[in-house]
Amino acid sequence: MAQKTPEIYSVELSGTEDVGKTDTGDGKEKYRGLKDKRLELKKNHQKEELKKEVDLEDHKLSIKELERKYGTNIVTGLSSTQAAELLARNGPNALTPPKETPEIVKFLKQMVGGFSILLWIGAILCWIAYGIQYFNDKSSSLDSVYLGCVLALVVILTGIFAYYQEAKSTNIMASFSKMIPQQALVIRDSEKKTIPADIRLLSTQGCKVDNSSLTGESEPQSRSCEFTHDNPLETKNIGFYSTTCLEGTATGMVINTGDRTIIGQIASLASGVGHEKTPIAIEIEHFVHIVAGVAVSIGILFFIIAVSMKYYVLDSIIFLIGIIVANVPEGLLATVTVTLSLTAKRMAKKNCLVKNLEAVETLGSTSIICSDKTGTLTQNRMTVAHLWFDNQIFVADTSEDHSNQVFDQSSGTWASLSKIITLCNRAEFRPGQESVPIMKKVVVGDASETALLKFSEVILGDVMEIRKRNRKVAEIPFNSTNKFQLSIHETDDPSDKRFLMVMKGAPERVLEKCSTIMVNGQEQPLDDSTAEAFHTAYMELGGLGERVLGFCHLYLPADKFPETYSFDVDTVNFPTSNLCFVGLLSMIDPPRSTVPDAVTKCRSAGIKVIMVTGDHPITAKAIAKSVGIISANSETVEDIAKRLNIPVEQVSKRDAKAAVVTGMELKDMSPEQLDELLTDYSEIVFARTSPQQKLIIVEGCQRQDAVVAVTGDGVNDSPALKKADIGIAMGIAGSDAAKNAADMVLLDDNFASIVTGVEEGRLIFDNLKKTIAYTLTKNIAELCPFLIYIIAGLPLPIGTITILFIDLGTDIIPSIALAYEKAESDIMNRKPRHKKKDRLVNAPLAIYSYLHIGLMQALGAFVVYFTVYAQEGFRPSALINLRVEWEKDSVNDLEDSYGQEWTQYQRKYLEWTGYTAFFVGIMIQQIADLIIRKTRRNSIFQQGLFRNKVIWVGIASQIIIALILSYGLGSVSALNFTMLRPQYWFVAVPHAILIWVYDEVRKLFIRLYPGSWWDKNMYY
Amino acid sequence: MSQAEGRVITSAFILLFYLVFYGFLTAMFTLTMWVMLQTVSDHTPKYQDRLATPGLMIRPKTENLDVIVNVSDTESWDQHVQKLNKFLEPYNDSIQAQKNDVCRPGRYYEQPDNGVLNYPKRACQFNRTQLGDCSGIGDPTHYGYSTGQPCVFIKMNRVINFYAGANQSMNVTCVGKRDEDAENLGSFVMFPANGNIDLMYFPYYGKKFHVNYTQPLVAVKFLNVTPNVEVNVECRINAANIATDDERDKFAGRVAFKLRINKT
């Protein structure tokens, strides 16, 4: 049986043919062996190639050559056996979904990441220590085995928690993703049809495609059979997979399917572009390195000291474990995850959907935003912006709801103009939208006609009714040769039997056909001065980057054209010249009303906004000016040249702040020239760029050490989105490939949402600093006991298990509570942080936490410890060098300061009371630490002690957990807690107050003497 | 001012700051410690809740509470003898007579302050001779260690203001821990007789007040321990107000030790 259809596609576009039927042939597409070598190239190579644009040669071949190449016949197609063979070899016509990391790998990563490895080492050392002990003495206690198990348990539990937290946030993201409006690729029963594979067109009839998902060009592109361009993306004889055909019909031959289509290649290449580590991941790694470095070096130092002090190696190993455990903030990484996901939720509410938790902060450190124009900065719909009639330019309201049309509507000219706008228009509202506001109604028709329809509906009311009253008798639709559209109507005046002919089109073509012009409702002959006025207005509106249309009309005399006259549009049996020119109307895709404000905010926040668009430079510049990307008083080199009337070459580049660069210019630039461009100009617009060039621009920005955010919606944007530090996809207009590649999705496609995201990102960076400072502080208070124990031989002040109860118990909720802290000052008024200079954990933070507050805390906790021992009978002086006797099981008559004698168990119990006391001492001072960490510069009283309620929840949780541990679990001896006398809870309070006062003094001096050595060394 | 100078000055400032800051911290710590120590009396501890039950201990004091005697190897027990000689020296009758009072047995020797500080407090005599065969006075067997009949001394931990026995007589008894231990232990004699501890040595007033306090002892002389076997001995005090069954504190009112006599 001869298969006729498989590789010949007939895409019917105006009909209502079921797409499912078209899809039946999908699997049997034919093979082309062209791309195989490309796919085998290494990944970095692929990226290079992508930047060089996609190469495809089928568009250059003639039909005969094609037939030969693919071994097929354009009339009969492939045989079914051939087709099946090809299907088996090439797989079905579908894109391979992006690879997901297996869950188990994610889980294991959590188990060994961060501090986990240190704790594993600790646990293993514990077991080794027990092994040695057991070898020497079979009856040795199991304490170190327990400790090892506890450490392992801590790692596993925190790992499970972090994994769960991430899985949960991924799930939240997934559920949000469902909310992201999915672009309907196939709209049945309507005008759009998706092209099912890459097709070389063989015959076309007025075919136009929407390539926006591929190239970002929002204008429909016409397709024909001729090879028009070397670049396959530009040539007219190729229809691409997943693009939509808007009008006309075309027949073609399938040349690529599935992953081998242009879009498939881009999608797979995008996943090949390595995802850079997020700035916060780098910061956390840096922080982990610092802390682990401190832990390991102190541990080893004291191991050596202990060994040289003639301690047993076994004991020294136990000390080493204690030091590691004291130094590692076990709960911190889990806290950071929670904090980030809290912010992610907050951002999702503000329409920033973060796919990757760490991207939350990346947005905050963004220093350059490369933004698309269409849809992001603009409303993504043509809107009437200006009108020109009666020799005057009127401004129309372009805000989102269009409600405020204030121009003068009393002139008779306006009456005529409005009639033309209403009648000479083929666009219609889709039925059944009576309750929808006009601006939101779905319209069937092209962008300009839609704009005109909505414009007239807002001003005149029910347009369809007006059209009904002025019945259309004939029509010539717009085409690119005529460049005008014309229709003839009966009038709604029953006494007027004339026909009204209305016309709109390219202004110069319309004007050619006119001999008169209407001014103030009166027809006047079109003389040179009015023509001059017309040209001035036309140029002015064109200069604003707007698309201008001219409107004219003619009342056909009733004697020549009676009511029964039959108009024939093919022979044109009616006049099309000597018409009466009525006015001009210009349209633009206007900026979103929130954008100028957002751009200003970006500017004050030190973020450079670069516009990258495929649009015409004039339009791009106009929009850039209106949203403030090019500020009102800055000029480009061309502007200066024009103003001074000198050639462009003579203008000093230093004078220009702004630059508009086209894709063609960019193509010829070396990377060095691009770097120069990016550093020299503060306001840059890239126009007429291809999406591939976006990648080049992003890399250029990244060479400046900038953190780059990129917005994009097309499939072709996905490599740039991946390459960017944070890729932002559009939720409404974005393609799935873009959303997959992006780190963040803007649910409302609105640039202003990015700015709120930046604010949240900056806030979380500040608050993470506070959280880490808070968490690090007590490490010293946990570490000092071990050091003192080794050096001065005091009975151990705090046990390893007790430390874990601080790190994973009392401290967790307070450190999360700091994430709810409000910003201290306007965080949008400072420069973005420099990713290499402004570290999350810097020297002042570590020094202040460790050597100032941490040390004070340690002293305070020691006071509680000494108090407990002294009041029980061991004065501080008696404790020095008591360790050896204290810990001997055989010594059951150890004498205290009063001559009393203690058994081993009595001492052990006192030691646990000491642990509890030290624990309570740290906990009480951590409350003070929590309060001081609310701010870094301002006084707590400026910030408001009670504004962040969660802090108080944190404090309450600390106290409650400590009470439960002491009084509830005091009898469980394995936990080493005892019931502490109530007064001991208050011993550390003076030190806690001291911490607060000291920090207030620090902040006061920082505020009083900015830039002083104090500020430099004490502000973290 | 050059950059280098500026850096030196800044470093000097920072150094100075740390000197002042740490000086201040030290002062602050010292102050709070001093205030804390004001709450603690020199003579009696503020709390004694941990010492409700005094522990028992043995002499000679050994690393793992085991008394191992190789009869033929003088070295093995000489260290015990040296320790015991030193330990019992303050009990010499001459010293006791010179420093301490002869008290009435069978009742507490109370020395209340009655508003005026009664200091120093007197202690009762415990004469070395009361230890009989274990006194080691003119003893060629060195507390029996050279003959394989060693003396082990039992003492009860001092606890301030503790009225041991609650006004009733108390004594120390020793048994083999398990049946085979009891068999191997053989017979023993105790000094003072019955392992009695007299009430007059209580209460203890603390080492500041009770300067020459002499702790009462009970000596146990093991007469025919089965040689070359490890014997687990447990001694406990029988007193009305001393519990000896604490699960966690294995030395509350009792003491367990190992005894091994090696003979060839």
XYZ file of C-alpha atoms in Angstrom, chain A residues 159-638:
480
model
C 19.322 15.137 56.289
C 15.785 13.779 56.188
C 14.466 17.126 57.306
C 16.355 19.058 54.645
C 15.302 16.515 52.029
C 11.699 16.718 53.142
C 11.816 20.497 53.184
C 13.190 20.569 49.680
C 10.739 17.969 48.436
C 7.930 19.938 50.000
C 8.994 23.155 48.380
C 9.425 21.357 45.072
C 5.894 20.097 45.496
C 4.653 23.559 46.254
C 6.444 24.729 43.145
C 4.905 21.907 41.167
C 1.440 22.831 42.337
C 2.138 26.431 41.517
C 3.388 25.352 38.141
C -0.005 23.924 37.491
C -1.360 27.359 38.155
C 0.954 28.844 35.584
C -1.281 29.373 32.609
C -0.133 26.834 30.074
C -0.030 28.218 26.629
C -2.498 26.420 24.447
C -0.446 25.185 21.564
C -3.363 23.817 19.680
C -6.537 25.770 19.562
C -9.103 23.696 17.856
C -12.042 25.180 16.040
C -10.259 28.454 15.713
C -7.716 30.109 13.555
C -4.509 28.791 15.015
C -2.824 25.540 14.180
C 0.414 24.271 15.568
C 2.966 23.067 13.132
C 3.707 19.476 14.122
C 7.358 19.246 13.054
C 9.983 21.194 11.168
C 8.662 21.502 7.679
C 10.175 22.601 4.421
C 7.319 24.363 2.701
C 6.507 23.262 -0.809
C 3.508 25.375 -1.592
C 1.851 28.172 0.332
C -1.171 30.376 0.105
C -0.996 33.587 2.169
C 0.522 31.620 4.983
C 1.565 33.487 8.111
C 3.119 31.962 11.185
C 3.669 33.151 14.699
C 7.260 32.338 15.548
C 7.207 34.165 18.870
C 7.754 31.055 20.935
C 10.892 30.346 18.961
C 12.376 33.694 18.095
C 10.487 36.131 20.244
C 9.261 38.070 17.225
C 5.745 39.011 18.019
C 4.812 39.960 14.472
C 3.344 37.239 12.321
C 5.815 36.128 9.680
C 4.722 35.347 6.207
C 5.854 32.038 4.720
C 6.528 31.160 1.128
C 8.347 28.474 -0.817
C 11.359 30.566 -1.739
C 14.654 30.315 -0.046
C 15.148 33.889 1.202
C 17.896 33.803 3.782
C 20.954 31.786 4.680
C 19.874 31.623 8.288
C 17.271 28.908 8.626
C 15.507 30.919 11.305
C 15.043 33.813 8.919
C 14.269 32.050 5.704
C 10.681 31.947 4.660
C 10.432 28.395 3.410
C 10.687 26.598 6.731
C 7.890 26.142 9.213
C 9.041 25.275 12.705
C 7.756 22.726 15.146
C 5.522 24.194 17.856
C 5.062 27.532 16.136
C 1.554 28.371 15.130
C 0.136 29.134 11.750
C -2.120 32.124 11.941
C -3.597 32.335 8.488
C -3.371 30.859 5.030
C -2.499 27.345 4.051
C 0.745 25.633 3.233
C 1.960 22.222 2.262
C 5.380 21.004 3.126
C 7.643 18.108 3.746
C 8.731 17.081 7.189
C 12.478 17.413 7.588
C 12.981 17.035 11.320
C 10.993 15.464 14.121
C 11.072 15.334 17.901
C 14.375 16.222 19.528
C 15.918 16.902 16.144
C 13.661 19.810 15.365
C 15.158 23.239 15.830
C 13.160 23.673 18.983
C 14.127 20.236 20.205
C 17.782 21.027 19.678
C 17.526 24.262 21.553
C 15.695 22.604 24.395
C 18.307 19.882 24.687
C 21.159 22.339 24.362
C 19.650 24.489 27.056
C 19.798 21.588 29.440
C 23.409 21.213 28.427
C 24.347 24.744 29.459
C 25.782 24.219 32.904
C 23.785 25.731 35.659
C 26.028 28.032 37.654
C 26.117 27.700 41.408
C 23.803 30.220 42.972
C 25.437 33.040 44.926
C 23.829 31.884 48.153
C 25.109 28.351 47.601
C 28.596 29.811 47.204
C 28.103 31.857 50.357
C 26.918 28.886 52.355
C 29.788 26.801 51.083
C 32.172 29.564 52.099
C 30.569 29.660 55.517
C 30.728 25.881 55.901
C 34.398 26.013 54.968
C 35.100 28.675 57.585
C 33.295 26.856 60.363
C 34.611 23.441 59.409
C 38.097 24.915 59.153
C 37.827 26.414 62.628
C 36.392 23.164 64.003
C 39.021 20.923 62.496
C 41.981 23.159 63.295
C 40.943 23.773 66.917
C 40.132 20.086 67.227
C 43.508 18.961 65.945
C 45.360 21.656 67.892
C 43.805 20.510 71.122
C 44.255 16.882 70.197
C 47.975 17.580 70.000
C 47.889 19.625 73.213
C 45.985 16.856 74.962
C 48.375 14.174 73.800
C 51.378 16.237 74.833
C 49.729 16.861 78.217
C 49.924 13.075 78.655
C 46.233 12.457 78.176
C 45.402 9.029 76.792
C 44.997 9.066 73.023
C 41.544 7.630 73.535
C 40.514 10.534 75.758
C 42.047 12.924 73.271
C 39.856 11.434 70.558
C 36.814 11.997 72.737
C 37.915 15.635 73.219
C 38.272 15.952 69.468
C 34.703 14.789 68.979
C 33.481 17.206 71.634
C 35.252 20.089 69.943
C 33.853 19.184 66.539
C 30.317 18.855 67.869
C 30.613 22.139 69.744
C 31.857 23.912 66.652
C 29.382 22.639 64.136
C 26.037 24.436 64.066
C 24.089 21.257 63.357
C 20.734 22.926 62.946
C 21.845 25.835 60.829
C 21.565 24.403 57.346
C 18.062 23.145 58.027
C 17.229 26.603 59.342
C 18.555 28.229 56.202
C 16.388 25.933 54.085
C 13.304 26.790 56.101
C 14.107 30.476 55.934
C 14.528 30.383 52.178
C 11.305 28.472 51.671
C 9.426 30.951 53.857
C 10.651 33.720 51.597
C 9.828 31.680 48.510
C 6.257 31.395 49.728
C 6.112 35.093 50.415
C 7.414 35.800 46.918
C 4.946 33.409 45.334
C 2.191 35.512 46.834
C 3.696 38.466 45.019
C 3.652 36.606 41.702
C 7.290 35.558 41.769
C 7.293 31.811 41.645
C 10.712 30.530 42.617
C 11.539 27.095 41.278
C 14.891 26.744 42.950
C 14.950 27.773 46.599
C 18.387 29.272 46.435
C 17.295 31.590 43.651
C 15.357 33.503 46.284
C 18.514 35.228 47.350
C 20.059 35.424 43.883
C 17.386 37.884 42.919
C 18.432 40.069 45.822
C 22.038 40.239 44.708
C 21.114 40.912 41.104
C 23.044 43.830 39.687
C 21.925 43.693 36.072
C 18.512 42.804 34.750
C 18.286 41.996 31.049
C 14.638 42.429 30.359
C 12.502 41.617 27.403
C 10.353 44.399 26.164
C 7.201 42.808 24.908
C 4.915 41.652 27.653
C 7.344 42.305 30.462
C 7.830 46.009 30.224
C 4.817 46.503 28.013
C 1.247 45.341 28.169
C 1.735 43.092 25.150
C -1.134 44.521 23.211
C -1.347 47.241 20.635
C -3.103 50.254 22.014
C -4.073 53.526 20.456
C -1.645 56.062 21.832
C -2.105 59.199 19.727
C -4.578 60.685 17.305
C -4.021 63.438 14.807
C -6.899 65.342 13.354
C -7.807 69.008 12.942
C -4.040 69.612 12.668
C -3.564 68.620 16.237
C -2.051 65.653 18.059
C -4.204 64.241 20.804
C -2.987 61.838 23.461
C -5.060 58.789 24.185
C -5.052 57.026 27.506
C -2.861 53.947 27.272
C -3.221 52.777 30.832
C -4.312 49.218 31.428
C -8.017 49.983 31.651
C -8.176 52.750 29.053
C -10.822 54.479 31.092
C -9.662 58.023 30.924
C -9.978 59.256 27.337
C -9.893 62.994 27.740
C -9.099 64.312 24.280
C -11.512 66.686 22.642
C -14.324 64.681 21.106
C -16.570 67.553 20.118
C -15.074 68.152 16.675
C -16.984 66.981 13.630
C -13.757 65.430 12.397
C -13.733 63.094 15.352
C -17.259 61.997 14.486
C -16.114 61.008 11.016
C -12.881 59.499 12.240
C -14.620 57.421 14.853
C -16.982 56.118 12.216
C -14.095 54.998 10.026
C -12.365 53.373 12.977
C -15.513 51.499 13.828
C -16.513 50.411 10.351
C -13.237 49.800 8.605
C -12.368 46.986 10.937
C -12.805 43.254 10.640
C -12.017 42.409 14.250
C -14.845 41.167 16.442
C -15.307 40.286 20.069
C -15.668 36.648 20.655
C -19.284 36.074 21.693
C -20.305 35.290 25.235
C -18.127 37.807 27.045
C -20.764 40.322 28.048
C -19.624 40.507 31.644
C -15.905 40.813 30.843
C -14.413 44.327 30.962
C -13.747 45.639 27.464
C -9.983 45.588 27.768
C -9.991 41.971 28.790
C -12.333 40.663 26.110
C -10.939 38.216 23.638
C -10.920 39.548 20.120
C -10.707 37.707 16.849
C -8.459 39.743 14.605
C -4.949 41.073 14.339
C -3.259 43.275 16.902
C -3.929 46.652 15.258
C -7.549 45.934 14.526
C -8.020 44.679 18.067
C -6.583 47.910 19.398
C -8.901 49.959 17.228
C -11.911 47.852 18.140
C -11.326 48.196 21.858
C -10.538 51.871 21.529
C -13.799 52.571 19.744
C -15.779 50.283 22.035
C -14.558 52.236 25.043
C -15.420 55.611 23.544
C -18.467 54.893 21.459
C -20.092 51.974 23.196
C -21.477 48.972 21.376
C -19.421 48.771 18.177
C -21.157 45.693 16.840
C -24.474 47.508 17.034
C -23.032 50.466 15.132
C -21.715 48.099 12.496
C -25.113 46.444 12.229
C -26.740 49.799 11.625
C -24.182 50.574 8.945
C -24.426 47.385 6.965
C -21.279 46.440 5.101
C -21.864 45.944 1.395
C -18.346 45.431 0.122
C -14.840 45.061 1.457
C -11.234 44.839 0.333
C -9.173 43.305 3.111
C -5.707 44.532 3.928
C -2.862 43.047 1.948
C 0.773 43.861 1.756
C 0.713 45.128 -1.814
C -2.213 47.485 -1.307
C -1.239 48.435 2.210
C -4.781 49.582 2.808
C -8.116 48.184 3.791
C -11.394 49.417 2.449
C -15.051 48.795 3.036
C -18.340 50.276 1.843
C -21.319 50.682 4.100
C -24.881 51.856 4.094
C -25.261 54.756 6.491
C -27.375 54.668 9.600
C -29.074 57.917 8.607
C -32.328 56.778 6.923
C -32.560 60.059 5.048
C -29.086 59.684 3.614
C -29.128 57.126 0.842
C -25.443 57.532 -0.020
C -22.955 54.775 0.595
C -20.039 55.538 2.826
C -16.667 54.254 1.738
C -14.087 54.049 4.529
C -10.417 53.296 4.209
C -7.456 52.867 6.488
C -3.869 51.999 5.776
C -0.293 53.157 5.632
C -0.547 56.965 6.006
C 1.442 57.880 2.905
C -0.578 55.474 0.748
C -3.835 56.753 2.153
C -2.825 60.361 1.655
C -1.968 59.641 -1.985
C -5.571 58.730 -2.576
C -6.941 61.891 -1.014
C -7.606 65.291 -2.500
C -9.304 66.886 0.455
C -8.798 66.881 4.189
C -11.319 67.341 6.932
C -10.656 70.113 9.408
C -13.142 70.859 12.173
C -15.724 68.762 10.418
C -15.344 70.685 7.146
C -13.800 69.286 3.993
C -10.979 71.433 2.696
C -8.758 70.982 -0.271
C -5.512 69.270 0.550
C -2.860 71.891 -0.072
C 0.866 71.895 0.513
C 0.643 73.358 4.007
C -1.792 70.720 5.237
C 0.298 68.050 3.593
C 3.278 69.491 5.423
C 1.350 69.358 8.704
C 0.447 65.773 7.951
C 4.092 64.864 7.372
C 5.248 66.580 10.537
C 2.675 64.711 12.570
C 3.467 61.439 10.824
C 7.172 61.831 11.488
C 6.587 62.802 15.078
C 4.390 59.846 15.816
C 6.709 57.526 13.915
C 9.605 58.915 15.916
C 7.832 57.812 19.057
C 8.159 54.278 17.797
C 4.471 54.042 17.108
C 2.714 52.329 14.267
C 0.757 54.971 12.393
C -2.382 54.419 10.344
C -4.127 56.920 8.093
C -7.895 57.137 7.791
C -10.026 58.574 5.021
C -13.540 58.276 3.711
C -15.781 59.186 0.847
C -19.537 59.470 0.574
C -20.379 57.950 -2.762
C -22.884 60.146 -4.586
C -26.341 58.598 -4.491
C -26.996 59.339 -8.129
C -24.085 57.264 -9.355
C -24.343 54.583 -6.717
C -27.994 53.845 -6.019
C -29.052 51.572 -3.244
C -29.155 48.631 -5.558
C -25.666 49.161 -6.887
C -23.636 46.012 -6.886
C -20.044 46.625 -5.765
C -17.423 44.340 -7.149
C -14.134 44.360 -5.270
C -12.292 42.488 -7.989
C -12.959 44.963 -10.759
C -13.141 47.887 -8.304
C -16.198 49.494 -9.858
C -16.042 52.429 -7.457
C -13.638 55.307 -6.987
C -10.559 54.847 -4.835
C -9.066 58.263 -5.265
C -9.945 61.857 -4.446
C -10.993 60.763 -1.030
C -11.228 62.934 2.017
C -8.399 62.492 4.541
C -9.705 62.503 8.069
C -6.897 61.745 10.463
C -4.046 59.687 11.737
C -4.032 57.288 14.571
C -0.947 55.777 16.080
C -0.598 52.661 18.143
C 2.004 51.246 20.384
C 2.337 48.398 22.793
C 2.338 50.714 25.807
C 4.416 50.196 28.906
C 2.719 48.660 31.897
C 1.774 51.437 34.274
C 3.779 49.940 37.129
C 6.994 49.618 35.161
C 8.416 53.186 35.268
C 8.156 53.130 39.015
C 9.817 49.748 39.173
C 12.654 50.884 36.909
C 13.232 53.919 39.130
C 13.369 51.597 42.118
C 15.888 49.414 40.337
C 17.994 52.436 39.581
C 18.022 53.612 43.180
C 18.801 50.050 44.181
C 21.866 50.190 41.963
C 20.528 47.681 39.486
C 21.216 48.309 35.841
C 18.254 47.540 33.627
C 19.153 46.544 30.090
C 16.443 46.106 27.508
C 16.954 43.307 25.051
C 14.335 43.101 22.347
C 13.797 41.843 18.886
C 11.888 44.993 18.067
C 12.860 47.940 15.936
C 15.388 50.293 17.593
C 13.065 53.297 17.373
C 10.224 51.490 19.107
C 12.622 50.001 21.630
C 14.134 53.376 22.406
C 10.727 54.999 22.724
C 9.570 52.395 25.213
C 12.899 52.541 27.025
C 12.458 56.289 27.386
C 8.883 56.041 28.535
C 9.680 53.493 31.251
C 12.891 55.210 32.293
C 15.409 52.611 31.155
C 16.805 55.560 29.236
C 16.253 58.403 31.623
C 14.735 61.662 30.483
C 17.943 63.696 30.399
C 20.358 61.192 28.963
C 21.246 61.005 25.324
C 22.711 58.487 22.965
C 25.640 59.305 20.727
C 23.163 59.687 17.864
